[in-house]
Coordinates of C-alpha atoms in Angstrom, one line a residue:
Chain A
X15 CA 155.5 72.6 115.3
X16 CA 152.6 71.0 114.1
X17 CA 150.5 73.4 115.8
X18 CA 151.8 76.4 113.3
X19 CA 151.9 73.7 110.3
X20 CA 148.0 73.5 110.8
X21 CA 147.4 76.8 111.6
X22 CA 149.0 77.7 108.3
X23 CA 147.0 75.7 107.0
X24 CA 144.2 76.7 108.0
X25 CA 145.1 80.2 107.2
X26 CA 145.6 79.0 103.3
X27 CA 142.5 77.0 103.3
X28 CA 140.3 79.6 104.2
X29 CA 142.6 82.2 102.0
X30 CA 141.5 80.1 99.3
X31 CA 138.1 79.5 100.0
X32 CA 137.8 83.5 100.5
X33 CA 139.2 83.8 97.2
X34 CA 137.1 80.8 95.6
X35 CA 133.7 83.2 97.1
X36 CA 135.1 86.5 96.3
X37 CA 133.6 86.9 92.5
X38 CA 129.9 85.9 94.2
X39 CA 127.4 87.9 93.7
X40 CA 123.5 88.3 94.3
X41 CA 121.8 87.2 91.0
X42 CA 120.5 90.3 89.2
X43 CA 117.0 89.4 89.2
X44 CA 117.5 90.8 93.4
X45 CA 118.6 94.0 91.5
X46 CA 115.4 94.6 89.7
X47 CA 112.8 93.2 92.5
X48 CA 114.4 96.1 95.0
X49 CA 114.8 98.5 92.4
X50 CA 111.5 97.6 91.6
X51 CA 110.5 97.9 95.2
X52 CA 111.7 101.2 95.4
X53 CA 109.9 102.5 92.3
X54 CA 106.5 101.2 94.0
X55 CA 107.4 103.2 97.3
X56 CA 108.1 106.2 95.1
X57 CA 104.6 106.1 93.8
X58 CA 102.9 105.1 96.5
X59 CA 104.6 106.3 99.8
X60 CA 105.7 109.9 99.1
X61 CA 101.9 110.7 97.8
X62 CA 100.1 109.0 100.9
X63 CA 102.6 111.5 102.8
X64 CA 101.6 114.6 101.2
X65 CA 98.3 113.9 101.8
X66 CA 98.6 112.6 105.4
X67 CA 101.3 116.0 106.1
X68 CA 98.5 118.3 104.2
X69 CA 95.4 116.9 106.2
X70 CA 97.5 117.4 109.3
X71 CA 97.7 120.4 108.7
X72 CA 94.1 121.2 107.2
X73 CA 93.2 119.9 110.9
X74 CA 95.9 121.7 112.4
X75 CA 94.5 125.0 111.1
X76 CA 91.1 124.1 111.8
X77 CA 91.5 123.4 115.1
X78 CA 93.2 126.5 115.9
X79 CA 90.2 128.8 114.1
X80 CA 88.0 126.8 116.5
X81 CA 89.7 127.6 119.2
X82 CA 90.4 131.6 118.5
X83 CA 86.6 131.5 117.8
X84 CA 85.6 129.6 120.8
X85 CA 87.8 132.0 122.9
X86 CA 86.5 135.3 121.1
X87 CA 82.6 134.1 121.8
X88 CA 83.4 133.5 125.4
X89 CA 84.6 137.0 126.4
X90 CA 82.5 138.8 124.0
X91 CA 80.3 136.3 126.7
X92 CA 81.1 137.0 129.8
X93 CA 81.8 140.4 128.9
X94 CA 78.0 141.3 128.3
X95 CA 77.0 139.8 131.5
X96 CA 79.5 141.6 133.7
X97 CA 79.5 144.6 132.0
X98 CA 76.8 146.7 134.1
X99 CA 76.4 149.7 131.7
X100 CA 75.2 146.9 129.0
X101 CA 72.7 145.2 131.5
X102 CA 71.5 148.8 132.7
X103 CA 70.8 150.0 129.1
X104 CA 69.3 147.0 128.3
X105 CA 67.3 147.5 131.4
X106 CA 66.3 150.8 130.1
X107 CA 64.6 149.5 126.8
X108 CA 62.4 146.5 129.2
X109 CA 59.1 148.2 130.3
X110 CA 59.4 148.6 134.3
X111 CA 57.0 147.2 136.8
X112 CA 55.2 149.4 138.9
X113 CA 57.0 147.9 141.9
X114 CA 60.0 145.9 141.8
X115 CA 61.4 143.3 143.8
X116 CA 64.0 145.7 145.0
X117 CA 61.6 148.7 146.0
X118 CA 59.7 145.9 148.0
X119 CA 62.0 144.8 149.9
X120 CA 63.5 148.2 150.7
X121 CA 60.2 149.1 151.7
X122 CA 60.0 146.2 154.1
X123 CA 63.8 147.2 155.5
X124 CA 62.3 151.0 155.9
X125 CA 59.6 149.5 157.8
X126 CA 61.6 147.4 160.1
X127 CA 64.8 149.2 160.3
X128 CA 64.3 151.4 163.3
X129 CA 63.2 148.4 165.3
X130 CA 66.2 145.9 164.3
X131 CA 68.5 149.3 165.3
X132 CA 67.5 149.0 169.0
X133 CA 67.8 145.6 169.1
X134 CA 71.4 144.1 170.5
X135 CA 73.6 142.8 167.5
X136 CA 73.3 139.2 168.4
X137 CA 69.8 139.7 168.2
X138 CA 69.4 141.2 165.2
X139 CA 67.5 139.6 162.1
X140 CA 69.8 138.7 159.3
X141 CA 68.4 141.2 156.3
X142 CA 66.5 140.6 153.6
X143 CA 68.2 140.3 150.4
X144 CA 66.1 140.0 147.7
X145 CA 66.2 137.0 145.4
X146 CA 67.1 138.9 142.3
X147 CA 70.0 139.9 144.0
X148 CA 71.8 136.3 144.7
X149 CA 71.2 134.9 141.4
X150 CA 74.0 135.2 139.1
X151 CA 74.7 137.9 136.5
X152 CA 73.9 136.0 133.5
X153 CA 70.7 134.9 135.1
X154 CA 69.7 138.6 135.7
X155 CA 70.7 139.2 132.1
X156 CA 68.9 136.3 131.2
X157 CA 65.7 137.7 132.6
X158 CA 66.0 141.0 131.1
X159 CA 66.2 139.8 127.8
X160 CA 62.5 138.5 127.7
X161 CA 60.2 140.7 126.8
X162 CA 57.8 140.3 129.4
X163 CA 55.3 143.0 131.2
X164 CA 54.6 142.4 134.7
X165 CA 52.1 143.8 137.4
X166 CA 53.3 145.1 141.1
X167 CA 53.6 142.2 143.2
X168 CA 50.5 142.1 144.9
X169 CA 50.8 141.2 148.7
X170 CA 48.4 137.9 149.9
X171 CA 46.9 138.4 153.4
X172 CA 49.4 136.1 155.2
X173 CA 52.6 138.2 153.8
X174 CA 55.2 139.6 156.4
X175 CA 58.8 140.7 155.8
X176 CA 60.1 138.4 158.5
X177 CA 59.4 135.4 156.5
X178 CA 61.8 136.7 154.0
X179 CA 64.3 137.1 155.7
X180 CA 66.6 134.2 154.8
X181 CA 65.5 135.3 151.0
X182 CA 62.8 134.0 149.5
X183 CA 61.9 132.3 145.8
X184 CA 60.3 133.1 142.7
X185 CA 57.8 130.2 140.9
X186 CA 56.4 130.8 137.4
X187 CA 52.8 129.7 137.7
X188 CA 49.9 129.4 135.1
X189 CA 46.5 130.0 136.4
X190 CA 43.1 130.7 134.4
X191 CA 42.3 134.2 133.6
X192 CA 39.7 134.5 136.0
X193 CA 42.1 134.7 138.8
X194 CA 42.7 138.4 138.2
X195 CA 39.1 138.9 139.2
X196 CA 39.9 138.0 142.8
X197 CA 42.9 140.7 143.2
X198 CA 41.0 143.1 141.7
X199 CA 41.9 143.7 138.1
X200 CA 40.1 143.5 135.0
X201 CA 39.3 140.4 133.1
X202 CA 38.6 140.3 129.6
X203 CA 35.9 138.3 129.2
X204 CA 36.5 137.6 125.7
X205 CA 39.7 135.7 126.5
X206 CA 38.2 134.5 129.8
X207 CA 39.0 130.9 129.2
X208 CA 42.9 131.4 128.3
X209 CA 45.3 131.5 130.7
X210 CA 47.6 134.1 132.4
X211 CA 51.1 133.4 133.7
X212 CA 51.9 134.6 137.1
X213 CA 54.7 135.3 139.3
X214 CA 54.5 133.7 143.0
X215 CA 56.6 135.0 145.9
X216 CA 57.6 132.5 148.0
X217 CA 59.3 132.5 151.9
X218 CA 61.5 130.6 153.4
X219 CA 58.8 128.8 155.5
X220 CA 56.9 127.7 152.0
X221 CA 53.8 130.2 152.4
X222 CA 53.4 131.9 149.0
X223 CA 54.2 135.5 149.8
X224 CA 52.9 137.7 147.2
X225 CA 52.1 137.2 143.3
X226 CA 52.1 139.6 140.2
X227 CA 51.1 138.7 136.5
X228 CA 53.3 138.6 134.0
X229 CA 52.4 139.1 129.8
Chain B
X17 CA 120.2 110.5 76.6
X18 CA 122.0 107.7 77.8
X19 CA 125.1 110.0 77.4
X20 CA 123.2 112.0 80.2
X21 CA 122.4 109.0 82.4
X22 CA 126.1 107.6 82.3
X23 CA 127.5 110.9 83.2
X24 CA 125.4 111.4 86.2
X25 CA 125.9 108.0 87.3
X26 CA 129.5 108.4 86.8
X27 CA 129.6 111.5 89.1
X28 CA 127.5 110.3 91.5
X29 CA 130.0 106.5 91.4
X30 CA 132.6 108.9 93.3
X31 CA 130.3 109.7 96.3
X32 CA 130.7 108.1 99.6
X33 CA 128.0 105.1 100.9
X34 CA 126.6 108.2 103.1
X35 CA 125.7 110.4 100.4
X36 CA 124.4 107.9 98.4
X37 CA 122.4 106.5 101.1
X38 CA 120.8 110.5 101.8
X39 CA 120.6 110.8 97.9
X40 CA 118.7 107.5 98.0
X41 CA 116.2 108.4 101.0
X42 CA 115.8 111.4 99.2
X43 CA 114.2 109.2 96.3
X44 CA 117.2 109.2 93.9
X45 CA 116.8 105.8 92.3
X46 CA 120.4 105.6 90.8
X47 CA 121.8 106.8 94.4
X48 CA 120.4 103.1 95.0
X49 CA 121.5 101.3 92.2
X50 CA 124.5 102.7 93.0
X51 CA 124.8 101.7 96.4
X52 CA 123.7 98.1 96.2
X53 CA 126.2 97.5 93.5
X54 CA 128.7 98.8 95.8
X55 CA 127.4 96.6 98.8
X56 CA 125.3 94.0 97.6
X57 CA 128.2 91.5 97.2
X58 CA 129.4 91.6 100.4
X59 CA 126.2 91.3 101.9
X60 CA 125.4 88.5 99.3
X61 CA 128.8 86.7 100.3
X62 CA 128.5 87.1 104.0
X63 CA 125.0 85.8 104.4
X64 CA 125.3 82.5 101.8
X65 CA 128.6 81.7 104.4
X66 CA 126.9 81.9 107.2
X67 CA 124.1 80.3 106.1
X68 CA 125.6 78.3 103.1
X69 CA 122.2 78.3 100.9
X70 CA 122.1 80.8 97.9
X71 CA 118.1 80.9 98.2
X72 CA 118.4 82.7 101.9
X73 CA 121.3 84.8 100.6
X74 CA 119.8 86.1 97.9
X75 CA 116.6 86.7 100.4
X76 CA 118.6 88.7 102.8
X77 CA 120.7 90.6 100.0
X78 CA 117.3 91.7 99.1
X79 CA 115.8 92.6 102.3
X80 CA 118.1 94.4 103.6
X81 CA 118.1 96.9 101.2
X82 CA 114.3 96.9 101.4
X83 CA 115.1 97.8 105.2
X84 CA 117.4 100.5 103.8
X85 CA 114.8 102.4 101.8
X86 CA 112.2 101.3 105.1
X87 CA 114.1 102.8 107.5
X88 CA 117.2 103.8 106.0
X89 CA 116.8 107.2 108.4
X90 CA 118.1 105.0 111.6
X91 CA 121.4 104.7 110.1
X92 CA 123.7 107.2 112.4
X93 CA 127.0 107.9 110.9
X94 CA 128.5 108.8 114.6
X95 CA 128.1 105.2 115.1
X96 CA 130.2 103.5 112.4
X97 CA 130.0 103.1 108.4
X98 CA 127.4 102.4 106.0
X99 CA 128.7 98.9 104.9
X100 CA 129.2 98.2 108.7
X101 CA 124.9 99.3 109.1
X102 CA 124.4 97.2 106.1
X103 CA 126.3 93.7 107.2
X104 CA 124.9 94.6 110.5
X105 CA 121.2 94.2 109.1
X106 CA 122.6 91.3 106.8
X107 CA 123.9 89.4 110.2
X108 CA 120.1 89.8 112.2
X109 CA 118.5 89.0 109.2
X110 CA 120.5 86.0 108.5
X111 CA 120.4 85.3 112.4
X112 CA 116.3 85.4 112.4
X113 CA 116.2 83.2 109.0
X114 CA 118.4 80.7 110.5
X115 CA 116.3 80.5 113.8
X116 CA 113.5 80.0 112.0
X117 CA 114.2 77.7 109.3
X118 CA 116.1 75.6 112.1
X119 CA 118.4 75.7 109.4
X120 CA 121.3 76.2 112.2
X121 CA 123.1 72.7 111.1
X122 CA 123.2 73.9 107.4
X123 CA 125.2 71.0 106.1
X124 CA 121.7 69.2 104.7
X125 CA 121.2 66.0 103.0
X126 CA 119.6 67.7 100.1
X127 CA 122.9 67.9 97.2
X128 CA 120.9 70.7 95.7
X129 CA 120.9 72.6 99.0
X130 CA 124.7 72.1 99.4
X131 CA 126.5 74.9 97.6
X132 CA 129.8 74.1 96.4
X133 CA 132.0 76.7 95.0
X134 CA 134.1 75.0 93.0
X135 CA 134.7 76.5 89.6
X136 CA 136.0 74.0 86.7
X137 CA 138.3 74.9 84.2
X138 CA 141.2 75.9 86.2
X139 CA 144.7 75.8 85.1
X140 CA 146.0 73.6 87.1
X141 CA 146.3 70.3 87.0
X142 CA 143.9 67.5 87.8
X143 CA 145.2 66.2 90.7
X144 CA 146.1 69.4 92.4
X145 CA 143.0 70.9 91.0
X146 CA 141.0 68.3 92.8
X147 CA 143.3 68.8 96.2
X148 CA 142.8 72.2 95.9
X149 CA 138.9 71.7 95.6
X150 CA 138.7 69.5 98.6
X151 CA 140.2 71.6 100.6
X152 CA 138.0 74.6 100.1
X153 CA 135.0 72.1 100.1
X154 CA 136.7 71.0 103.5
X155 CA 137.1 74.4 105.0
X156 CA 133.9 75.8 103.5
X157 CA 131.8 72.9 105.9
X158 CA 134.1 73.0 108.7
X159 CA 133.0 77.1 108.6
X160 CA 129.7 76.4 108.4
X161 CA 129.7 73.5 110.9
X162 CA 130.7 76.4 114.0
X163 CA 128.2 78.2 116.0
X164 CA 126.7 81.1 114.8
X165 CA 128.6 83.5 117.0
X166 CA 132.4 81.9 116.3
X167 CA 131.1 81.3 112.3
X168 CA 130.4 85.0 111.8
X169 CA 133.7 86.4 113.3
X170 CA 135.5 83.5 111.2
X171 CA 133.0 84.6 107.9
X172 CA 133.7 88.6 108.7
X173 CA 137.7 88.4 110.1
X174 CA 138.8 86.1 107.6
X175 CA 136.8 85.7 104.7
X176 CA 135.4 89.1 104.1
X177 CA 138.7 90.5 105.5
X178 CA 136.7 93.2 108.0
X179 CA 139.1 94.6 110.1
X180 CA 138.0 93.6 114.4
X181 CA 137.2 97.5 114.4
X182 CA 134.6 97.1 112.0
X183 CA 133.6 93.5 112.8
X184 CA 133.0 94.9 116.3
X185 CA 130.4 97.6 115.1
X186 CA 128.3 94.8 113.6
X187 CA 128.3 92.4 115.8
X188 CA 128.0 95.6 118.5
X189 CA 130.7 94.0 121.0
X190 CA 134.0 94.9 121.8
X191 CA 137.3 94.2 119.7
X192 CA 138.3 92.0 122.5
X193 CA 135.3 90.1 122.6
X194 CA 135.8 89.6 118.4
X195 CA 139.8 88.6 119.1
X196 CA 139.2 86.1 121.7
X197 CA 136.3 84.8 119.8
X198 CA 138.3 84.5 116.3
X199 CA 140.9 82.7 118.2
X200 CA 138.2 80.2 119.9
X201 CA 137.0 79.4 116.7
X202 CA 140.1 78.7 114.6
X203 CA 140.8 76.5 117.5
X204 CA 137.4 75.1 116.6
X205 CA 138.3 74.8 113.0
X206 CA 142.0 73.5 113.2
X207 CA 139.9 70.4 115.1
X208 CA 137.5 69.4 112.8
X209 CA 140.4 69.8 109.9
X210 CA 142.7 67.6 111.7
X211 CA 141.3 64.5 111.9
X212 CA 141.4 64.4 107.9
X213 CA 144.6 65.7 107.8
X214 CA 146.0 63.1 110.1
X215 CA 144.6 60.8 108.2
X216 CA 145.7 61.5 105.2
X217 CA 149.3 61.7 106.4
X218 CA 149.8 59.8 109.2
X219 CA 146.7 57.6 109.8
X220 CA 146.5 58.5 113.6
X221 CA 144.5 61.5 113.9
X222 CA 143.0 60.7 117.0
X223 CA 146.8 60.5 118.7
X224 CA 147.7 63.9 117.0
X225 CA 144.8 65.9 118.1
X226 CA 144.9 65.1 121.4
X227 CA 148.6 65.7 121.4
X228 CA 147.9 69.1 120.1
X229 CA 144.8 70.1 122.0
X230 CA 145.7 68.5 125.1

């Protein structure tokens, strides 16, 4: 009984005490500082994101550009190396040596071929590729592009074709001019001093092969 | 001009918190105005009970509609009501101001800090006027004198009149969870009321409560 006399009561007391609160409200000076508030966000915020929306975008677009272009250069790239018909007509307009590298060694193969043919296949000499021949496209293209006049290579004493046949290397060498004299071409002896560049042959044991200038 | 102004307000006064709120994220100032006059009473109400100081009410009526133009976008409208997201904010915010002003015993010594809600001039009489004022004043500390969890279902279930659906989506538990903890804490409150009770009508509160309670 006196249970439900206090529980009503409580019920009224906090009735009235609901009732005493219900006509509260926040002053109005919290009305004007968020108003307020939101007024500064509407200057400040929405601006900062049109700019921050518009320069992602500016990058967006930039970045793409770079990488159409980037993709463009790279097969227009690798297009011109491994396109042969390119490389030959560039080939075309370079001034040919008297003797390749190529008509060298295939002159060395001739020589040799008839004797590697008898011999058993285990016994056979691997063949002589020429070093032009395993570097890569673009270096070949590379080469082609300078504008450079060479001489035959011009065999030194020691030369055989069976030092080259694990392929050999090419060294860009300077020497003084004078050093034509000794393989038998003329020297200028008004530029006698300067200095020629030169193309050495080396074999796979380290022995300098053969040589030809290069202008 | 101001013909204009009213008008719009006046049609705008008949759309629902939702609209409002997308109005207001959309950066429709009187969408706002509109919506905290709506809500900012409530909110205002709930956070001085829980808290009883005006200063920290009128702190969290404010910030939570500065988290409402923040990050008004969270609100989902699958999950419950705008008022609900509102007194939602209002509770953590008056939570995390409580914690950290260790104000979690808010009767204080201070008689400034004390908010009493009587308003003179009634109509009744003195005596019954006075009765009527300590009772409130009575109930008002015995509210605020609970533990945060039991105070808010008490401030939301019976003093903002919340139905346990809604009072659920706030306080994000189930409407069992808000039933059994409404009942714990009118048990709470009928026993710090009693003692004064008692002893204003029989003298022997000590014998009545535990006859009650027991």
């Amino acid at each position: 009984m006196n249970c439900e006399r206090d529980e009503e009561m409580l019920s009224r007391g906090l009735k009235s005490l609901a009732a005493e609160m219900e006509s509260l409200e926040a002053p109005a000076d919290v009305e004007m500082k968020v108003l307020k508030a939101f007024r500064a966000r509407q200057v400040v915020v929405p601006i900062a994101r049109r700019q921050s929306s518009s320069r992602y975008w500016l990058v967006a677009v930039a970045a793409m550009l770079l990488i159409a272009i980037s993709v463009v250069v790279l097969r227009w790239t690798n297009r011109a190396a491994d396109d042969p018909r390119q490389a030959v007509k560039q080939e075309e307009t370079q001034p040919k040596p008297v003797a390749s590298d190529n008509a060298k060694d295939q002159l060395a193969a001739d020589v040799e071929k008839p004797a590697i043919d008898s011999l058993p296949q285990h016994a056979r000499p691997k063949r002589i590729r020429p070093a032009s021949s395993r570097r890569p496209a673009s270096a070949q293209v590379a080469n082609h592009v300078t504008n450079e006049i060479a001489t035959d290579f011009i065999p030194l004493s020691y030369m055989n074709a069976a030092s080259l046949q694990d392929g050999g290397q090419i060294v860009r060498v300077t020497l003084p001019r004078a050093a034509l004299a000794n393989f038998g071409l003329p020297v200028n002896m008004n530029r006698y001093n300067e200095q020629v560049k030169a193309d050495v042959l080396y074999g796979v044991d380290g022995r300098a092969q053969a040589i030809r200038f290069v202008q | 001009m101001t013909n204009g102004l009213t008008r719009r307000m006046n049609l705008k006064s008949e759309l629902n918190d939702s609209e409002l709120l997308r109005l207001m994220l959309a950066g429709d100032e009187e969408a706002l105005a509109l919506l905290y006059r709506r809500r900012q009473g409530g909110i205002y109400r709930f956070a001085l009970q829980m808290s009883g100081s005006k200063p920290i009410a009128e702190d969290v009526t404010q910030e939570v509609f500065l988290f409402l133009m923040r990050d008004g976008h969270v609100f989902d409208p699958s999950k419950g009501s705008v008022s609900a997201f509102l007194m939602g904010v209002a509770r953590n915010f008056v939570l995390r101001r409580l914690r950290t002003e260790q104000l979690l015993s808010p009767l204080g010594d201070d008689p400034d800090e004390d908010v009493s809600f009587n308003q003179p001039g009634s109509e009744m009489c003195p005596l019954e006027d006075l009765t009527r004022a300590e009772t409130i004043e009575s109930v008002r500390k015995a509210v605020l004198s609970l533990p945060a969890k039991y105070r808010e279902v008490v401030v939301l279930c019976e003093l903002q009149d919340v139905s346990y659906g809604e009072t659920a989506e706030i306080l994000g538990c189930a409407i069992g969870t808000v039933r059994s903890r409404l009942h714990r804490a009118r048990a709470l409150l009928l026993a710090k009321l009693r003692p004064a009770t008692d002893v204003e009508e029989t003298g022997s509160a000590t014998v009545k409560s535990a006859r009650c309670f027991a």
